[in-house]
Tab-separated table of C-alpha atoms in Angstrom:
chain	number	residue	atom	x	y	z
Y	1177	MET	CA	-59.166	19.870	-1.500
Y	1178	LEU	CA	-58.639	18.434	-4.949
Y	1179	GLU	CA	-56.528	20.499	-7.290
Y	1180	PRO	CA	-58.174	21.593	-10.578
Y	1181	GLU	CA	-55.932	19.312	-12.673
Y	1182	ARG	CA	-56.993	16.317	-10.579
Y	1183	ARG	CA	-60.644	17.123	-11.199
Y	1184	ALA	CA	-60.254	17.601	-14.950
Y	1185	PRO	CA	-60.520	13.896	-15.950
Y	1186	HIS	CA	-64.009	13.796	-14.484
Y	1187	ALA	CA	-65.203	16.417	-16.979
Y	1188	GLN	CA	-65.414	13.982	-19.892
Y	1189	ALA	CA	-66.806	11.239	-17.676
Y	1190	ASP	CA	-69.671	13.582	-16.737
Y	1191	ASP	CA	-70.720	14.337	-20.335
Y	1192	HIS	CA	-73.737	12.029	-20.015
Y	1193	LEU	CA	-75.054	14.296	-17.242
Y	1194	ARG	CA	-74.309	17.668	-18.806
Y	1195	GLU	CA	-77.056	20.143	-19.737
Y	1196	THR	CA	-76.447	22.570	-22.624
Y	1197	ARG	CA	-77.639	26.167	-22.660
Y	1198	LEU	CA	-79.625	26.998	-25.793
Y	1199	GLU	CA	-80.978	30.398	-24.857
Y	1200	SER	CA	-80.688	32.707	-21.841
Y	1201	SER	CA	-82.874	35.593	-20.765
Y	1202	LEU	CA	-82.591	37.984	-17.826
Y	1203	VAL	CA	-85.875	37.906	-15.936
Y	1204	TYR	CA	-84.981	40.297	-13.106
Y	1205	GLU	CA	-82.063	42.511	-12.141
Y	1206	GLY	CA	-81.969	43.941	-8.658
Y	1207	HIS	CA	-79.425	45.743	-6.507
Y	1208	PHE	CA	-76.958	42.859	-6.635
Y	1209	LEU	CA	-78.954	39.740	-7.634
Y	1210	LYS	CA	-79.994	38.745	-11.125
Y	1211	VAL	CA	-82.538	36.081	-12.061
Y	1212	SER	CA	-82.065	34.196	-15.314
Y	1213	ARG	CA	-84.375	31.841	-17.180
Y	1214	ASP	CA	-82.540	29.568	-19.607
Y	1215	ARG	CA	-83.776	27.120	-22.204
Y	1216	ILE	CA	-81.513	24.073	-22.074
Y	1217	ARG	CA	-81.018	20.718	-23.769
Y	1218	LEU	CA	-81.045	17.695	-21.475
Y	1219	PRO	CA	-78.623	14.785	-21.878
Y	1220	ASP	CA	-81.346	12.770	-23.658
Y	1221	GLY	CA	-81.905	15.539	-26.215
Y	1222	ARG	CA	-85.163	16.923	-24.829
Y	1223	GLU	CA	-85.513	20.581	-23.887
Y	1224	ALA	CA	-86.315	22.082	-20.489
Y	1225	ALA	CA	-86.106	25.382	-18.605
Y	1226	ARG	CA	-83.867	26.408	-15.736
Y	1227	GLU	CA	-84.504	29.436	-13.524
Y	1228	PHE	CA	-81.701	30.480	-11.212
Y	1229	ILE	CA	-80.097	33.380	-9.348
Y	1230	ARG	CA	-76.838	34.852	-10.488
Y	1231	HIS	CA	-74.777	36.069	-7.523
Y	1232	PRO	CA	-71.543	38.102	-7.489
Y	1233	GLY	CA	-69.967	35.817	-4.894
Y	1234	ALA	CA	-69.351	36.204	-1.192
Y	1235	VAL	CA	-66.983	35.446	1.643
Y	1236	MET	CA	-67.418	34.044	5.159
Y	1237	ILE	CA	-64.968	34.428	7.987
Y	1238	VAL	CA	-64.424	32.045	10.912
Y	1239	PRO	CA	-62.856	34.383	13.509
Y	1240	LEU	CA	-60.836	32.612	16.215
Y	1241	LEU	CA	-60.341	34.558	19.423
Y	1242	ASP	CA	-57.171	34.014	21.464
Y	1243	ASP	CA	-59.134	32.224	24.201
Y	1244	GLY	CA	-60.429	29.622	21.733
Y	1245	ARG	CA	-63.900	31.074	21.420
Y	1246	LEU	CA	-65.446	32.003	18.113
Y	1247	LEU	CA	-66.873	35.372	17.120
Y	1248	LEU	CA	-70.316	35.282	15.549
Y	1249	GLU	CA	-73.189	37.579	14.709
Y	1250	ARG	CA	-76.898	37.579	15.455
Y	1251	GLN	CA	-78.799	39.279	12.653
Y	1252	TYR	CA	-82.405	39.446	11.531
Y	1253	ARG	CA	-82.807	37.786	8.125
Y	1254	TYR	CA	-85.933	38.997	6.423
Y	1255	PRO	CA	-86.665	35.929	4.225
Y	1256	MET	CA	-86.501	33.713	7.367
Y	1257	GLU	CA	-88.446	36.228	9.516
Y	1258	ARG	CA	-86.132	35.512	12.454
Y	1259	VAL	CA	-82.765	36.343	13.958
Y	1260	MET	CA	-80.061	33.978	12.746
Y	1261	LEU	CA	-76.757	33.029	14.333
Y	1262	GLU	CA	-73.938	33.106	11.775
Y	1263	PHE	CA	-70.275	33.756	11.102
Y	1264	PRO	CA	-69.446	37.168	9.608
Y	1265	ALA	CA	-69.973	37.243	5.828
Y	1266	GLY	CA	-70.627	39.535	2.926
Y	1267	LYS	CA	-70.691	39.850	-0.833
Y	1268	LEU	CA	-67.772	40.646	-3.111
Y	1269	ASP	CA	-67.615	44.111	-4.563
Y	1270	ALA	CA	-66.720	44.524	-8.241
Y	1271	GLY	CA	-62.962	44.085	-8.741
Y	1272	GLU	CA	-62.355	43.127	-5.122
Y	1273	THR	CA	-60.122	40.173	-4.256
Y	1274	LYS	CA	-61.521	37.469	-2.011
Y	1275	LEU	CA	-59.058	38.173	0.798
Y	1276	ALA	CA	-59.638	41.925	0.625
Y	1277	CYS	CA	-63.364	41.305	0.873
Y	1278	ALA	CA	-62.910	39.044	3.906
Y	1279	GLN	CA	-60.719	41.590	5.649
Y	1280	ARG	CA	-63.144	44.405	4.873
Y	1281	GLU	CA	-66.222	42.479	6.027
Y	1282	LEU	CA	-64.586	41.400	9.284
Y	1283	LEU	CA	-63.601	44.991	10.074
Y	1284	GLU	CA	-66.920	46.530	9.044
Y	1285	GLU	CA	-69.163	44.029	10.817
Y	1286	THR	CA	-67.120	43.251	13.938
Y	1287	GLY	CA	-64.443	45.957	14.263
Y	1288	TYR	CA	-61.718	43.283	14.403
Y	1289	ARG	CA	-58.559	43.026	12.360
Y	1290	ALA	CA	-56.674	39.731	12.087
Y	1291	ALA	CA	-52.923	39.097	12.083
Y	1292	GLU	CA	-53.229	35.830	10.141
Y	1293	TRP	CA	-55.577	34.528	7.474
Y	1294	ALA	CA	-56.185	31.137	5.905
Y	1295	HIS	CA	-58.350	30.364	2.878
Y	1296	ALA	CA	-60.114	27.042	3.440
Y	1297	GLY	CA	-62.163	26.591	0.268
Y	1298	VAL	CA	-65.438	27.497	-1.404
Y	1299	LEU	CA	-68.978	26.636	-0.442
Y	1300	HIS	CA	-71.817	26.352	-2.994
Y	1301	ASN	CA	-74.831	26.709	-0.736
Y	1302	ALA	CA	-77.768	26.622	-3.153
Y	1303	ILE	CA	-76.694	24.649	-6.228
Y	1304	ALA	CA	-80.241	23.962	-7.477
Y	1305	TYR	CA	-81.162	27.609	-7.957
Y	1306	SER	CA	-78.088	29.833	-7.565
Y	1307	ASP	CA	-74.509	30.077	-8.791
Y	1308	GLU	CA	-73.379	31.686	-5.510
Y	1309	GLY	CA	-69.983	30.650	-4.177
Y	1310	ILE	CA	-68.965	31.583	-0.657
Y	1311	GLU	CA	-65.220	31.649	-0.014
Y	1312	ILE	CA	-64.373	30.352	3.457
Y	1313	PHE	CA	-61.643	32.161	5.373
Y	1314	PHE	CA	-60.267	31.646	8.865
Y	1315	ALA	CA	-58.830	34.558	10.839
Y	1316	ARG	CA	-56.772	34.592	14.033
Y	1317	GLY	CA	-54.655	37.007	16.030
Y	1318	LEU	CA	-57.702	39.249	16.339
Y	1319	VAL	CA	-57.382	42.842	17.533
Y	1320	ALA	CA	-60.542	44.682	18.502
Y	1321	GLY	CA	-61.466	48.050	16.991
Y	1322	GLU	CA	-64.487	50.057	15.971
Y	1323	ARG	CA	-67.212	48.618	13.761
Y	1324	GLN	CA	-68.147	50.312	10.480
Y	1325	LEU	CA	-71.612	48.927	9.808
Y	1326	ASP	CA	-73.366	49.756	6.537
Y	1327	GLU	CA	-76.359	52.038	6.668
Y	1328	GLY	CA	-79.407	49.989	7.621
Y	1329	GLU	CA	-77.268	47.110	9.000
Y	1330	PHE	CA	-78.075	45.956	12.533
Y	1331	LEU	CA	-76.395	43.021	14.258
Y	1332	ASP	CA	-75.145	41.862	17.650
Y	1333	LEU	CA	-71.746	40.271	18.223
Y	1334	VAL	CA	-71.615	37.121	20.346
Y	1335	THR	CA	-69.003	34.520	21.222
Y	1336	HIS	CA	-69.361	30.775	21.545
Y	1337	THR	CA	-67.083	27.812	21.984
Y	1338	SER	CA	-67.122	25.152	19.281
Y	1339	ALA	CA	-68.800	22.779	21.765
Y	1340	GLU	CA	-71.600	25.292	22.335
Y	1341	LEU	CA	-72.073	25.668	18.563
Y	1342	ASP	CA	-72.219	21.884	18.235
Y	1343	GLN	CA	-75.010	21.803	20.767
Y	1344	LEU	CA	-76.894	24.629	19.026
Y	1345	ALA	CA	-76.578	22.751	15.712
Y	1346	ALA	CA	-77.719	19.474	17.280
Y	1347	CYS	CA	-80.876	21.038	18.722
Y	1348	GLY	CA	-81.750	22.877	15.489
Y	1349	GLU	CA	-81.032	26.385	16.769
Y	1350	LEU	CA	-78.039	26.861	14.421
Y	1351	THR	CA	-79.257	26.232	10.878
Y	1352	ASP	CA	-77.288	28.657	8.670
Y	1353	ALA	CA	-75.566	26.518	6.019
Y	1354	LYS	CA	-72.362	28.546	5.729
Y	1355	THR	CA	-71.897	28.630	9.489
Y	1356	LEU	CA	-72.424	24.887	9.746
Y	1357	ILE	CA	-69.810	24.324	7.017
Y	1358	GLY	CA	-67.446	26.696	8.821
Y	1359	LEU	CA	-67.943	24.672	11.968
Y	1360	LEU	CA	-67.225	21.467	10.061
Y	1361	TRP	CA	-63.969	22.928	8.691
Y	1362	LEU	CA	-63.005	24.051	12.182
Y	1363	SER	CA	-63.548	20.653	13.740
Y	1364	ARG	CA	-61.663	18.825	10.987
Y	1365	TRP	CA	-58.751	21.273	11.198
Y	1366	GLN	CA	-58.596	21.031	14.986
Y	1367	ALA	CA	-58.578	17.221	14.658
Y	1368	GLY	CA	-55.639	17.413	12.222
Y	1369	GLN	CA	-57.680	15.988	9.338
Y	1370	TRP	CA	-57.905	19.078	7.119
Y	1371	GLU	CA	-55.162	21.621	6.623
Y	1372	LEU	CA	-55.174	25.391	6.725
Y	1373	ASP	CA	-52.340	27.426	5.169
Y	1374	TRP	CA	-51.983	30.455	7.467
Y	1375	GLN	CA	-50.551	33.629	5.975
Y	1376	PRO	CA	-49.781	36.973	7.633
Y	1377	ALA	CA	-52.164	39.804	6.850
Y	1378	ASP	CA	-51.003	42.258	4.219
């Protein structure tokens, strides 16, 4: 991943693409999502509107079992009206660090604790209409325990090899964006092309 200082020179080069906020209004505020409608100035000076979702941020965990298989969840997603296959994930609580959130979500949803963690990067999964960023973590040295699901949360735990997930993605059965990106990170790391900096759990 590029370091922030290496990205900085592009900021000025992108000025001809930048949109400027003139006015912002909160259209809707729910349990954890907010919808904003902004009036903006386009690069050519004209005005336009932008409607988008403000999100507190989230994490996703790619849990690696000792036998090489991956731990995933099958959960009904109401907007899709179907059960989706995905890596464990959840939203950040106020004041919570990214790693603490990842550790909490893994324990709550799967019952597993991990001996080692690696932060891979961030995924922006809906850049046209949301500011959501999903922090990607890898976890290994997993030890099983008891799940602590939230009230009203229902999900099944399943395991798959990376080859099986590749096949599910190829046939269109696996379509969750964050899980596909997690699978990409995994394959690049296993091929020695992308690095992961493993750290012991606190």
